[in-house]
Amino acid sequence: MNQYTALVGVGIGVVALMAVIFGLDILKLSVSTQDHDIFVDPIIDKQNLFVTGRITIQNTGSQPLTNIRVNFGAGDTLDLGTLKTGQKIIISPPPDNPMEFVMIEADDGIFVNKAYRELPKMVGMMGS
């Protein structure tokens, strides 16, 4: 009975330790650590007949982002204005844009330059 109690105690301790480790890891994603920060994810989806692109932009800082400007390349730009804390938007590049990269600028020194990434194709899915 004594070994059983010790084994149960160790098991509970391991589960509690795992909960703390994973909880702190998830907490980093939901609690902003900087006043001004931005998440940008440009995705290109190449199908057999057409190509689509979308850019996810999210304010991950603790303060609003102001004067956000998106440069799609090839002279195509878009002024977004302000994103509130935690706000996320999804935009598409203009038609006939080569979709090579996207640059995001905002006040307070925010600048992100990213190339489009292509999602892996799944067997049986459209475009694979």
PDB file of C-alpha atoms in Angstrom:
ATOM      1  CA  MET A   1       0.000   0.000   0.000  1.00  0.00           C
ATOM      2  CA  ASN A   2       2.890   2.343   0.759  1.00  0.00           C
ATOM      3  CA  GLN A   3       4.437   1.812  -2.701  1.00  0.00           C
ATOM      4  CA  TYR A   4       1.069   2.362  -4.315  1.00  0.00           C
ATOM      5  CA  THR A   5       0.635   5.692  -2.487  1.00  0.00           C
ATOM      6  CA  ALA A   6       4.130   6.802  -3.516  1.00  0.00           C
ATOM      7  CA  LEU A   7       3.475   5.817  -7.129  1.00  0.00           C
ATOM      8  CA  VAL A   8       0.190   7.745  -7.193  1.00  0.00           C
ATOM      9  CA  GLY A   9       1.921  10.766  -5.624  1.00  0.00           C
ATOM     10  CA  VAL A  10       4.688  10.690  -8.246  1.00  0.00           C
ATOM     11  CA  GLY A  11       2.080  10.383 -11.013  1.00  0.00           C
ATOM     12  CA  ILE A  12       0.138  13.371  -9.699  1.00  0.00           C
ATOM     13  CA  GLY A  13       3.382  15.339  -9.401  1.00  0.00           C
ATOM     14  CA  VAL A  14       4.327  14.565 -13.013  1.00  0.00           C
ATOM     15  CA  VAL A  15       0.880  15.589 -14.271  1.00  0.00           C
ATOM     16  CA  ALA A  16       1.047  18.827 -12.251  1.00  0.00           C
ATOM     17  CA  LEU A  17       4.522  19.600 -13.609  1.00  0.00           C
ATOM     18  CA  MET A  18       3.342  19.007 -17.180  1.00  0.00           C
ATOM     19  CA  ALA A  19       0.327  21.265 -16.596  1.00  0.00           C
ATOM     20  CA  VAL A  20       2.586  24.066 -15.354  1.00  0.00           C
ATOM     21  CA  ILE A  21       5.006  23.704 -18.287  1.00  0.00           C
ATOM     22  CA  PHE A  22       2.266  23.635 -20.935  1.00  0.00           C
ATOM     23  CA  GLY A  23       0.273  26.334 -19.167  1.00  0.00           C
ATOM     24  CA  LEU A  24       3.224  28.722 -19.168  1.00  0.00           C
ATOM     25  CA  ASP A  25       3.876  27.945 -22.828  1.00  0.00           C
ATOM     26  CA  ILE A  26       0.271  28.753 -23.775  1.00  0.00           C
ATOM     27  CA  LEU A  27       0.340  31.851 -21.562  1.00  0.00           C
ATOM     28  CA  LYS A  28       3.175  33.260 -23.693  1.00  0.00           C
ATOM     29  CA  LEU A  29       0.860  33.143 -26.715  1.00  0.00           C
ATOM     30  CA  SER A  30      -2.043  34.945 -25.068  1.00  0.00           C
ATOM     31  CA  VAL A  31      -0.293  37.581 -22.940  1.00  0.00           C
ATOM     32  CA  SER A  32       1.468  40.325 -24.860  1.00  0.00           C
ATOM     33  CA  THR A  33       4.956  41.121 -23.638  1.00  0.00           C
ATOM     34  CA  GLN A  34       5.625  44.193 -25.808  1.00  0.00           C
ATOM     35  CA  ASP A  35       3.699  47.414 -26.241  1.00  0.00           C
ATOM     36  CA  HIS A  36       3.838  47.289 -30.048  1.00  0.00           C
ATOM     37  CA  ASP A  37       4.126  43.979 -31.890  1.00  0.00           C
ATOM     38  CA  ILE A  38       2.589  42.469 -35.006  1.00  0.00           C
ATOM     39  CA  PHE A  39       2.039  38.988 -36.437  1.00  0.00           C
ATOM     40  CA  VAL A  40       2.100  38.663 -40.239  1.00  0.00           C
ATOM     41  CA  ASP A  41       1.414  35.446 -42.171  1.00  0.00           C
ATOM     42  CA  PRO A  42       1.311  35.709 -45.986  1.00  0.00           C
ATOM     43  CA  ILE A  43       0.006  32.530 -47.650  1.00  0.00           C
ATOM     44  CA  ILE A  44      -0.152  31.672 -51.349  1.00  0.00           C
ATOM     45  CA  ASP A  45      -2.423  28.894 -52.602  1.00  0.00           C
ATOM     46  CA  LYS A  46      -1.620  27.676 -56.094  1.00  0.00           C
ATOM     47  CA  GLN A  47      -4.480  25.780 -57.712  1.00  0.00           C
ATOM     48  CA  ASN A  48      -4.603  24.270 -61.187  1.00  0.00           C
ATOM     49  CA  LEU A  49      -6.624  27.136 -62.670  1.00  0.00           C
ATOM     50  CA  PHE A  50      -5.838  30.075 -60.402  1.00  0.00           C
ATOM     51  CA  VAL A  51      -3.616  31.376 -57.617  1.00  0.00           C
ATOM     52  CA  THR A  52      -4.974  33.029 -54.475  1.00  0.00           C
ATOM     53  CA  GLY A  53      -3.154  34.818 -51.720  1.00  0.00           C
ATOM     54  CA  ARG A  54      -4.102  36.079 -48.306  1.00  0.00           C
ATOM     55  CA  ILE A  55      -2.263  37.890 -45.574  1.00  0.00           C
ATOM     56  CA  THR A  56      -3.196  37.552 -41.918  1.00  0.00           C
ATOM     57  CA  ILE A  57      -2.217  40.565 -39.830  1.00  0.00           C
ATOM     58  CA  GLN A  58      -2.739  40.623 -36.057  1.00  0.00           C
ATOM     59  CA  ASN A  59      -1.796  43.152 -33.408  1.00  0.00           C
ATOM     60  CA  THR A  60      -0.087  41.025 -30.740  1.00  0.00           C
ATOM     61  CA  GLY A  61       1.098  43.979 -28.653  1.00  0.00           C
ATOM     62  CA  SER A  62      -0.581  45.577 -25.674  1.00  0.00           C
ATOM     63  CA  GLN A  63      -1.157  48.931 -27.434  1.00  0.00           C
ATOM     64  CA  PRO A  64      -2.997  49.829 -30.665  1.00  0.00           C
ATOM     65  CA  LEU A  65      -0.932  49.918 -33.870  1.00  0.00           C
ATOM     66  CA  THR A  66      -1.376  53.093 -35.895  1.00  0.00           C
ATOM     67  CA  ASN A  67      -0.680  54.124 -39.494  1.00  0.00           C
ATOM     68  CA  ILE A  68      -0.343  50.565 -40.780  1.00  0.00           C
ATOM     69  CA  ARG A  69       0.766  50.431 -44.405  1.00  0.00           C
ATOM     70  CA  VAL A  70       0.931  47.242 -46.470  1.00  0.00           C
ATOM     71  CA  ASN A  71       3.245  47.015 -49.494  1.00  0.00           C
ATOM     72  CA  PHE A  72       2.396  44.026 -51.697  1.00  0.00           C
ATOM     73  CA  GLY A  73       5.258  44.704 -54.123  1.00  0.00           C
ATOM     74  CA  ALA A  74       4.942  45.748 -57.785  1.00  0.00           C
ATOM     75  CA  GLY A  75       3.768  49.193 -56.633  1.00  0.00           C
ATOM     76  CA  ASP A  76       0.624  47.895 -54.886  1.00  0.00           C
ATOM     77  CA  THR A  77       0.039  49.411 -51.433  1.00  0.00           C
ATOM     78  CA  LEU A  78      -2.804  49.577 -48.925  1.00  0.00           C
ATOM     79  CA  ASP A  79      -3.274  51.885 -45.914  1.00  0.00           C
ATOM     80  CA  LEU A  80      -5.018  50.031 -43.094  1.00  0.00           C
ATOM     81  CA  GLY A  81      -5.028  52.734 -40.445  1.00  0.00           C
ATOM     82  CA  THR A  82      -5.252  51.354 -36.891  1.00  0.00           C
ATOM     83  CA  LEU A  83      -5.472  47.858 -35.394  1.00  0.00           C
ATOM     84  CA  LYS A  84      -6.717  47.541 -31.823  1.00  0.00           C
ATOM     85  CA  THR A  85      -4.993  45.228 -29.374  1.00  0.00           C
ATOM     86  CA  GLY A  86      -5.656  41.616 -30.371  1.00  0.00           C
ATOM     87  CA  GLN A  87      -7.472  42.592 -33.573  1.00  0.00           C
ATOM     88  CA  LYS A  88      -6.843  40.333 -36.574  1.00  0.00           C
ATOM     89  CA  ILE A  89      -7.635  41.011 -40.214  1.00  0.00           C
ATOM     90  CA  ILE A  90      -7.201  38.975 -43.370  1.00  0.00           C
ATOM     91  CA  ILE A  91      -6.547  40.826 -46.613  1.00  0.00           C
ATOM     92  CA  SER A  92      -5.884  39.736 -50.176  1.00  0.00           C
ATOM     93  CA  PRO A  93      -3.347  41.250 -52.558  1.00  0.00           C
ATOM     94  CA  PRO A  94      -4.670  43.079 -55.621  1.00  0.00           C
ATOM     95  CA  PRO A  95      -5.336  41.096 -58.807  1.00  0.00           C
ATOM     96  CA  ASP A  96      -2.303  40.545 -61.056  1.00  0.00           C
ATOM     97  CA  ASN A  97       0.109  41.019 -58.136  1.00  0.00           C
ATOM     98  CA  PRO A  98       3.117  38.643 -58.420  1.00  0.00           C
ATOM     99  CA  MET A  99       2.752  37.691 -54.705  1.00  0.00           C
ATOM    100  CA  GLU A 100       6.452  37.375 -53.955  1.00  0.00           C
ATOM    101  CA  PHE A 101       6.629  39.252 -50.646  1.00  0.00           C
ATOM    102  CA  VAL A 102       4.712  41.611 -48.386  1.00  0.00           C
ATOM    103  CA  MET A 103       6.057  44.462 -46.248  1.00  0.00           C
ATOM    104  CA  ILE A 104       4.107  45.859 -43.306  1.00  0.00           C
ATOM    105  CA  GLU A 105       5.037  49.184 -41.701  1.00  0.00           C
ATOM    106  CA  ALA A 106       3.458  50.969 -38.752  1.00  0.00           C
ATOM    107  CA  ASP A 107       4.279  53.688 -36.257  1.00  0.00           C
ATOM    108  CA  ASP A 108       6.600  52.970 -33.315  1.00  0.00           C
ATOM    109  CA  GLY A 109       9.242  51.264 -35.472  1.00  0.00           C
ATOM    110  CA  ILE A 110       7.166  48.310 -36.658  1.00  0.00           C
ATOM    111  CA  PHE A 111       8.467  46.802 -39.908  1.00  0.00           C
ATOM    112  CA  VAL A 112       7.942  43.237 -41.143  1.00  0.00           C
ATOM    113  CA  ASN A 113       9.083  41.866 -44.510  1.00  0.00           C
ATOM    114  CA  LYS A 114       7.961  38.322 -45.333  1.00  0.00           C
ATOM    115  CA  ALA A 115       7.850  36.106 -48.391  1.00  0.00           C
ATOM    116  CA  TYR A 116       4.656  34.226 -49.142  1.00  0.00           C
ATOM    117  CA  ARG A 117       4.619  30.639 -47.947  1.00  0.00           C
ATOM    118  CA  GLU A 118       2.774  27.816 -49.637  1.00  0.00           C
ATOM    119  CA  LEU A 119       0.712  25.403 -47.584  1.00  0.00           C
ATOM    120  CA  PRO A 120       1.394  21.697 -48.135  1.00  0.00           C
ATOM    121  CA  LYS A 121      -1.080  19.940 -50.399  1.00  0.00           C
ATOM    122  CA  MET A 122      -3.143  17.079 -49.011  1.00  0.00           C
ATOM    123  CA  VAL A 123      -4.018  14.061 -51.114  1.00  0.00           C
ATOM    124  CA  GLY A 124      -7.567  14.370 -52.399  1.00  0.00           C
ATOM    125  CA  MET A 125      -7.792  18.104 -51.742  1.00  0.00           C
ATOM    126  CA  MET A 126      -8.470  20.637 -54.473  1.00  0.00           C
ATOM    127  CA  GLY A 127      -5.264  21.659 -56.261  1.00  0.00           C
ATOM    128  CA  SER A 128      -3.163  18.732 -55.072  1.00  0.00           C
TER     129      SER A 128
END
